[in-house]
Amino acid sequence: MLCAAARQWLSFILFGYYAGRVQITSAVLDEIRYRTKPRAENSGWMQSAASEAVRVIGLRPSLVDDSEQYDAKIFDDVHRRLQSLAEAAGKAVGGNRHTGEAESIARCVALVKDGEKVIFLTNDTDASRVAAEHRIATLHFGSILQELVCAGRLDTNRASNLLQEVLQHSGINPGAIGALSCLASGGSCLTCDDLARRL
Ligand SMILES: [Zn+2]
């Protein structure tokens, strides 16, 4: 989820650069809506970021993939696996937890089966691991910032500042994120090479 200070600006950039290429499933939207509510588990920061996300998504209804076209068995397998990883790590389980991630992964699997190119965006290590088990590639917020730097939409300083803000609220492993600079003019840039392969 986007950090409070930068969310408005960044959602503009994200949906601008990735316009027509980003979708969220209806279960994820339900989770975001839940996060807008004043509950003990929803910090003030979270409620504010979630409310902004709901507002932005409301402006672009095509962002929501509500087709629910996926294999129910894959959804169940993914959901169970996410719950057991959470349980093993001593995290809270039960209720509607992980339904958004499970639906997203199941939907990615269905799209890949239909021959689509799909990348699952998540900052959650467990979700990323389970997606990989289903051969779904993932990116996290740090990779998105790197792509925006390579695309000339963000400079390195701004990207690094945004990343520092996000790391206060997210489970991304900072060690997995590079310098957030584009090396295309100075040598081989892994992100640029990778983008060229994927796009
Ligand atoms: Zn680059």
PDB file of C-alpha atoms and ligand atoms in Angstrom:
ATOM      1  CA  MET A   1       0.000   0.000   0.000  1.00  0.00           C
ATOM      2  CA  LEU A   2       1.189   3.496  -0.728  1.00  0.00           C
ATOM      3  CA  CYS A   3       2.612   5.698   1.996  1.00  0.00           C
ATOM      4  CA  ALA A   4       0.524   8.581   3.262  1.00  0.00           C
ATOM      5  CA  ALA A   5       2.815  11.442   2.228  1.00  0.00           C
ATOM      6  CA  ALA A   6       3.339  10.295  -1.333  1.00  0.00           C
ATOM      7  CA  ARG A   7       0.211   8.320  -2.128  1.00  0.00           C
ATOM      8  CA  GLN A   8      -1.658  10.918  -4.139  1.00  0.00           C
ATOM      9  CA  TRP A   9       1.298  11.892  -6.241  1.00  0.00           C
ATOM     10  CA  LEU A  10       2.474   8.338  -6.691  1.00  0.00           C
ATOM     11  CA  SER A  11      -0.910   6.914  -7.620  1.00  0.00           C
ATOM     12  CA  PHE A  12      -0.964   9.466 -10.436  1.00  0.00           C
ATOM     13  CA  ILE A  13       2.457   8.287 -11.669  1.00  0.00           C
ATOM     14  CA  LEU A  14       1.668   4.611 -11.205  1.00  0.00           C
ATOM     15  CA  PHE A  15      -1.651   4.679 -12.950  1.00  0.00           C
ATOM     16  CA  GLY A  16      -0.210   7.019 -15.555  1.00  0.00           C
ATOM     17  CA  TYR A  17       2.827   4.891 -16.457  1.00  0.00           C
ATOM     18  CA  TYR A  18       1.042   1.589 -15.936  1.00  0.00           C
ATOM     19  CA  ALA A  19      -2.328   2.764 -17.263  1.00  0.00           C
ATOM     20  CA  GLY A  20      -4.336  -0.108 -18.694  1.00  0.00           C
ATOM     21  CA  ARG A  21      -1.795  -2.631 -17.411  1.00  0.00           C
ATOM     22  CA  VAL A  22      -2.660  -2.752 -13.694  1.00  0.00           C
ATOM     23  CA  GLN A  23      -5.573  -4.636 -12.189  1.00  0.00           C
ATOM     24  CA  ILE A  24      -6.642  -5.604  -8.700  1.00  0.00           C
ATOM     25  CA  THR A  25      -9.120  -8.334  -7.875  1.00  0.00           C
ATOM     26  CA  SER A  26     -12.403  -7.659  -6.068  1.00  0.00           C
ATOM     27  CA  ALA A  27     -11.190  -9.510  -2.951  1.00  0.00           C
ATOM     28  CA  VAL A  28      -8.225  -7.111  -2.748  1.00  0.00           C
ATOM     29  CA  LEU A  29     -10.596  -4.157  -3.074  1.00  0.00           C
ATOM     30  CA  ASP A  30     -12.689  -5.633  -0.226  1.00  0.00           C
ATOM     31  CA  GLU A  31      -9.532  -5.836   1.906  1.00  0.00           C
ATOM     32  CA  ILE A  32      -8.631  -2.225   1.124  1.00  0.00           C
ATOM     33  CA  ARG A  33     -12.190  -1.143   2.027  1.00  0.00           C
ATOM     34  CA  TYR A  34     -11.892  -3.033   5.307  1.00  0.00           C
ATOM     35  CA  ARG A  35      -8.659  -1.147   6.048  1.00  0.00           C
ATOM     36  CA  THR A  36     -10.515   2.191   5.852  1.00  0.00           C
ATOM     37  CA  LYS A  37     -12.521   1.265   8.956  1.00  0.00           C
ATOM     38  CA  PRO A  38     -11.607   2.402  12.459  1.00  0.00           C
ATOM     39  CA  ARG A  39     -10.625  -0.979  13.936  1.00  0.00           C
ATOM     40  CA  ALA A  40      -7.855  -1.815  16.373  1.00  0.00           C
ATOM     41  CA  GLU A  41      -5.787  -3.562  13.673  1.00  0.00           C
ATOM     42  CA  ASN A  42      -6.057  -0.595  11.279  1.00  0.00           C
ATOM     43  CA  SER A  43      -3.650   2.196  12.222  1.00  0.00           C
ATOM     44  CA  GLY A  44      -4.526   5.795  11.405  1.00  0.00           C
ATOM     45  CA  TRP A  45      -1.899   5.726   8.672  1.00  0.00           C
ATOM     46  CA  MET A  46      -3.460   2.590   7.191  1.00  0.00           C
ATOM     47  CA  GLN A  47      -7.002   3.986   7.251  1.00  0.00           C
ATOM     48  CA  SER A  48      -5.849   7.139   5.532  1.00  0.00           C
ATOM     49  CA  ALA A  49      -3.835   5.299   2.846  1.00  0.00           C
ATOM     50  CA  ALA A  50      -6.693   2.823   2.275  1.00  0.00           C
ATOM     51  CA  SER A  51      -9.254   5.631   1.919  1.00  0.00           C
ATOM     52  CA  GLU A  52      -7.082   7.293  -0.702  1.00  0.00           C
ATOM     53  CA  ALA A  53      -6.650   3.977  -2.535  1.00  0.00           C
ATOM     54  CA  VAL A  54     -10.442   3.444  -2.563  1.00  0.00           C
ATOM     55  CA  ARG A  55     -10.901   6.965  -3.917  1.00  0.00           C
ATOM     56  CA  VAL A  56      -8.325   6.454  -6.707  1.00  0.00           C
ATOM     57  CA  ILE A  57      -9.757   3.050  -7.650  1.00  0.00           C
ATOM     58  CA  GLY A  58     -13.272   4.544  -7.670  1.00  0.00           C
ATOM     59  CA  LEU A  59     -12.108   6.976 -10.361  1.00  0.00           C
ATOM     60  CA  ARG A  60     -10.941   4.085 -12.538  1.00  0.00           C
ATOM     61  CA  PRO A  61     -13.403   1.191 -12.225  1.00  0.00           C
ATOM     62  CA  SER A  62     -11.554  -0.703 -14.985  1.00  0.00           C
ATOM     63  CA  LEU A  63      -8.730  -1.272 -12.465  1.00  0.00           C
ATOM     64  CA  VAL A  64     -10.889  -3.871 -10.743  1.00  0.00           C
ATOM     65  CA  ASP A  65     -10.937  -7.374 -12.179  1.00  0.00           C
ATOM     66  CA  ASP A  66     -14.171  -8.781 -10.810  1.00  0.00           C
ATOM     67  CA  SER A  67     -14.428 -11.625 -13.342  1.00  0.00           C
ATOM     68  CA  GLU A  68     -13.750 -14.189 -10.593  1.00  0.00           C
ATOM     69  CA  GLN A  69     -12.606 -16.516 -13.350  1.00  0.00           C
ATOM     70  CA  TYR A  70     -10.124 -18.832 -11.724  1.00  0.00           C
ATOM     71  CA  ASP A  71      -9.844 -22.405 -10.561  1.00  0.00           C
ATOM     72  CA  ALA A  72     -11.493 -22.733  -7.115  1.00  0.00           C
ATOM     73  CA  LYS A  73      -9.121 -25.559  -6.211  1.00  0.00           C
ATOM     74  CA  ILE A  74      -6.062 -23.400  -6.912  1.00  0.00           C
ATOM     75  CA  PHE A  75      -7.600 -20.615  -4.811  1.00  0.00           C
ATOM     76  CA  ASP A  76      -8.124 -23.089  -1.927  1.00  0.00           C
ATOM     77  CA  ASP A  77      -4.591 -24.523  -2.254  1.00  0.00           C
ATOM     78  CA  VAL A  78      -3.010 -21.050  -2.311  1.00  0.00           C
ATOM     79  CA  HIS A  79      -5.178 -19.837   0.568  1.00  0.00           C
ATOM     80  CA  ARG A  80      -4.303 -22.840   2.727  1.00  0.00           C
ATOM     81  CA  ARG A  81      -0.611 -22.464   1.930  1.00  0.00           C
ATOM     82  CA  LEU A  82      -0.639 -18.749   2.844  1.00  0.00           C
ATOM     83  CA  GLN A  83      -2.443 -19.514   6.104  1.00  0.00           C
ATOM     84  CA  SER A  84       0.026 -22.249   7.018  1.00  0.00           C
ATOM     85  CA  LEU A  85       3.054 -20.016   6.271  1.00  0.00           C
ATOM     86  CA  ALA A  86       1.505 -17.284   8.449  1.00  0.00           C
ATOM     87  CA  GLU A  87       0.779 -19.774  11.203  1.00  0.00           C
ATOM     88  CA  ALA A  88       4.339 -21.156  11.084  1.00  0.00           C
ATOM     89  CA  ALA A  89       5.665 -17.591  11.468  1.00  0.00           C
ATOM     90  CA  GLY A  90       3.389 -16.972  14.459  1.00  0.00           C
ATOM     91  CA  LYS A  91       1.238 -14.425  12.585  1.00  0.00           C
ATOM     92  CA  ALA A  92      -2.519 -14.097  13.033  1.00  0.00           C
ATOM     93  CA  VAL A  93      -4.611 -16.360  10.798  1.00  0.00           C
ATOM     94  CA  GLY A  94      -8.309 -16.920  10.124  1.00  0.00           C
ATOM     95  CA  GLY A  95     -11.191 -14.719   9.019  1.00  0.00           C
ATOM     96  CA  ASN A  96     -10.754 -13.123   5.617  1.00  0.00           C
ATOM     97  CA  ARG A  97      -6.972 -12.985   5.896  1.00  0.00           C
ATOM     98  CA  HIS A  98      -5.112 -13.829   2.686  1.00  0.00           C
ATOM     99  CA  THR A  99      -8.242 -14.072   0.511  1.00  0.00           C
ATOM    100  CA  GLY A 100      -7.073 -11.080  -1.571  1.00  0.00           C
ATOM    101  CA  GLU A 101      -3.642 -12.601  -2.160  1.00  0.00           C
ATOM    102  CA  ALA A 102      -5.121 -16.047  -2.841  1.00  0.00           C
ATOM    103  CA  GLU A 103      -7.609 -14.653  -5.339  1.00  0.00           C
ATOM    104  CA  SER A 104      -4.881 -12.599  -7.056  1.00  0.00           C
ATOM    105  CA  ILE A 105      -2.573 -15.598  -7.429  1.00  0.00           C
ATOM    106  CA  ALA A 106      -5.407 -17.877  -8.620  1.00  0.00           C
ATOM    107  CA  ARG A 107      -6.419 -15.242 -11.160  1.00  0.00           C
ATOM    108  CA  CYS A 108      -2.780 -14.865 -12.354  1.00  0.00           C
ATOM    109  CA  VAL A 109      -2.580 -18.639 -12.821  1.00  0.00           C
ATOM    110  CA  ALA A 110      -5.789 -18.545 -14.908  1.00  0.00           C
ATOM    111  CA  LEU A 111      -4.502 -15.652 -17.049  1.00  0.00           C
ATOM    112  CA  VAL A 112      -1.164 -17.389 -17.687  1.00  0.00           C
ATOM    113  CA  LYS A 113      -3.088 -20.504 -18.705  1.00  0.00           C
ATOM    114  CA  ASP A 114      -4.915 -18.304 -21.241  1.00  0.00           C
ATOM    115  CA  GLY A 115      -1.533 -17.239 -22.647  1.00  0.00           C
ATOM    116  CA  GLU A 116      -1.348 -13.787 -20.980  1.00  0.00           C
ATOM    117  CA  LYS A 117       1.837 -12.245 -19.610  1.00  0.00           C
ATOM    118  CA  VAL A 118       1.246 -11.542 -15.931  1.00  0.00           C
ATOM    119  CA  ILE A 119       3.277 -10.152 -13.056  1.00  0.00           C
ATOM    120  CA  PHE A 120       1.904 -10.222  -9.524  1.00  0.00           C
ATOM    121  CA  LEU A 121       2.655  -7.105  -7.479  1.00  0.00           C
ATOM    122  CA  THR A 122       3.053  -7.734  -3.775  1.00  0.00           C
ATOM    123  CA  ASN A 123       5.199  -6.558  -0.884  1.00  0.00           C
ATOM    124  CA  ASP A 124       4.416  -9.691   1.085  1.00  0.00           C
ATOM    125  CA  THR A 125       7.215 -12.276   1.207  1.00  0.00           C
ATOM    126  CA  ASP A 126       4.874 -15.226   1.786  1.00  0.00           C
ATOM    127  CA  ALA A 127       2.582 -14.227  -1.097  1.00  0.00           C
ATOM    128  CA  SER A 128       5.580 -13.831  -3.353  1.00  0.00           C
ATOM    129  CA  ARG A 129       6.863 -17.278  -2.349  1.00  0.00           C
ATOM    130  CA  VAL A 130       3.502 -18.975  -2.966  1.00  0.00           C
ATOM    131  CA  ALA A 131       3.140 -17.194  -6.319  1.00  0.00           C
ATOM    132  CA  ALA A 132       6.573 -18.525  -7.331  1.00  0.00           C
ATOM    133  CA  GLU A 133       5.430 -22.023  -6.397  1.00  0.00           C
ATOM    134  CA  HIS A 134       2.718 -21.540  -9.035  1.00  0.00           C
ATOM    135  CA  ARG A 135       5.299 -20.142 -11.512  1.00  0.00           C
ATOM    136  CA  ILE A 136       3.913 -16.614 -11.257  1.00  0.00           C
ATOM    137  CA  ALA A 137       6.563 -13.861 -11.415  1.00  0.00           C
ATOM    138  CA  THR A 138       6.295 -11.159  -8.765  1.00  0.00           C
ATOM    139  CA  LEU A 139       7.507  -7.603  -8.312  1.00  0.00           C
ATOM    140  CA  HIS A 140       7.411  -5.482  -5.153  1.00  0.00           C
ATOM    141  CA  PHE A 141       7.203  -1.743  -4.595  1.00  0.00           C
ATOM    142  CA  GLY A 142      11.008  -1.369  -4.778  1.00  0.00           C
ATOM    143  CA  SER A 143      11.044  -2.985  -8.231  1.00  0.00           C
ATOM    144  CA  ILE A 144       8.276  -0.621  -9.351  1.00  0.00           C
ATOM    145  CA  LEU A 145      10.333   2.371  -8.224  1.00  0.00           C
ATOM    146  CA  GLN A 146      13.317   0.950 -10.135  1.00  0.00           C
ATOM    147  CA  GLU A 147      11.181   0.581 -13.276  1.00  0.00           C
ATOM    148  CA  LEU A 148       9.950   4.165 -12.937  1.00  0.00           C
ATOM    149  CA  VAL A 149      13.574   5.361 -12.598  1.00  0.00           C
ATOM    150  CA  CYS A 150      14.547   3.397 -15.732  1.00  0.00           C
ATOM    151  CA  ALA A 151      11.515   4.812 -17.551  1.00  0.00           C
ATOM    152  CA  GLY A 152      12.622   8.348 -16.658  1.00  0.00           C
ATOM    153  CA  ARG A 153       9.502   8.966 -14.533  1.00  0.00           C
ATOM    154  CA  LEU A 154      11.370   9.325 -11.230  1.00  0.00           C
ATOM    155  CA  ASP A 155      14.849  10.470 -10.291  1.00  0.00           C
ATOM    156  CA  THR A 156      17.020   8.363  -7.997  1.00  0.00           C
ATOM    157  CA  ASN A 157      16.725  10.714  -5.003  1.00  0.00           C
ATOM    158  CA  ARG A 158      12.933  10.880  -5.124  1.00  0.00           C
ATOM    159  CA  ALA A 159      12.695   7.102  -5.566  1.00  0.00           C
ATOM    160  CA  SER A 160      15.016   6.499  -2.586  1.00  0.00           C
ATOM    161  CA  ASN A 161      13.000   8.864  -0.384  1.00  0.00           C
ATOM    162  CA  LEU A 162       9.744   7.148  -1.354  1.00  0.00           C
ATOM    163  CA  LEU A 163      11.264   3.764  -0.652  1.00  0.00           C
ATOM    164  CA  GLN A 164      12.410   4.845   2.826  1.00  0.00           C
ATOM    165  CA  GLU A 165       8.856   5.974   3.628  1.00  0.00           C
ATOM    166  CA  VAL A 166       7.336   2.749   2.355  1.00  0.00           C
ATOM    167  CA  LEU A 167       9.793   0.572   4.274  1.00  0.00           C
ATOM    168  CA  GLN A 168       8.393   1.983   7.515  1.00  0.00           C
ATOM    169  CA  HIS A 169       5.070   0.324   6.736  1.00  0.00           C
ATOM    170  CA  SER A 170       5.879  -2.630   4.534  1.00  0.00           C
ATOM    171  CA  GLY A 171       7.477  -6.031   4.721  1.00  0.00           C
ATOM    172  CA  ILE A 172       9.834  -5.583   1.755  1.00  0.00           C
ATOM    173  CA  ASN A 173      13.363  -6.782   2.452  1.00  0.00           C
ATOM    174  CA  PRO A 174      15.530  -3.666   1.855  1.00  0.00           C
ATOM    175  CA  GLY A 175      18.522  -5.927   1.082  1.00  0.00           C
ATOM    176  CA  ALA A 176      16.724  -7.114  -2.057  1.00  0.00           C
ATOM    177  CA  ILE A 177      16.559  -3.577  -3.454  1.00  0.00           C
ATOM    178  CA  GLY A 178      19.423  -2.039  -5.383  1.00  0.00           C
ATOM    179  CA  ALA A 179      20.539   1.567  -5.734  1.00  0.00           C
ATOM    180  CA  LEU A 180      17.384   2.692  -7.589  1.00  0.00           C
ATOM    181  CA  SER A 181      19.430   4.080 -10.432  1.00  0.00           C
ATOM    182  CA  CYS A 182      19.403   3.319 -14.143  1.00  0.00           C
ATOM    183  CA  LEU A 183      22.707   2.086 -15.546  1.00  0.00           C
ATOM    184  CA  ALA A 184      21.538   2.015 -19.156  1.00  0.00           C
ATOM    185  CA  SER A 185      23.809   4.886 -20.196  1.00  0.00           C
ATOM    186  CA  GLY A 186      26.794   3.656 -18.151  1.00  0.00           C
ATOM    187  CA  GLY A 187      26.616  -0.059 -18.841  1.00  0.00           C
ATOM    188  CA  SER A 188      24.179  -2.912 -18.669  1.00  0.00           C
ATOM    189  CA  CYS A 189      21.068  -2.106 -16.626  1.00  0.00           C
ATOM    190  CA  LEU A 190      19.420  -5.297 -15.388  1.00  0.00           C
ATOM    191  CA  THR A 191      16.019  -3.629 -15.034  1.00  0.00           C
ATOM    192  CA  CYS A 192      16.110  -2.155 -18.524  1.00  0.00           C
ATOM    193  CA  ASP A 193      17.206  -5.503 -19.994  1.00  0.00           C
ATOM    194  CA  ASP A 194      14.473  -7.262 -18.051  1.00  0.00           C
ATOM    195  CA  LEU A 195      11.832  -4.699 -19.092  1.00  0.00           C
ATOM    196  CA  ALA A 196      12.785  -5.100 -22.733  1.00  0.00           C
ATOM    197  CA  ARG A 197      12.262  -8.842 -22.403  1.00  0.00           C
ATOM    198  CA  ARG A 198       8.894  -8.513 -20.679  1.00  0.00           C
ATOM    199  CA  LEU A 199       7.205  -5.711 -22.607  1.00  0.00           C
TER     200      LEU A 199
HETATM  201 ZN    ZN B   1      17.604   0.968 -16.419  1.00  0.00          ZN
END
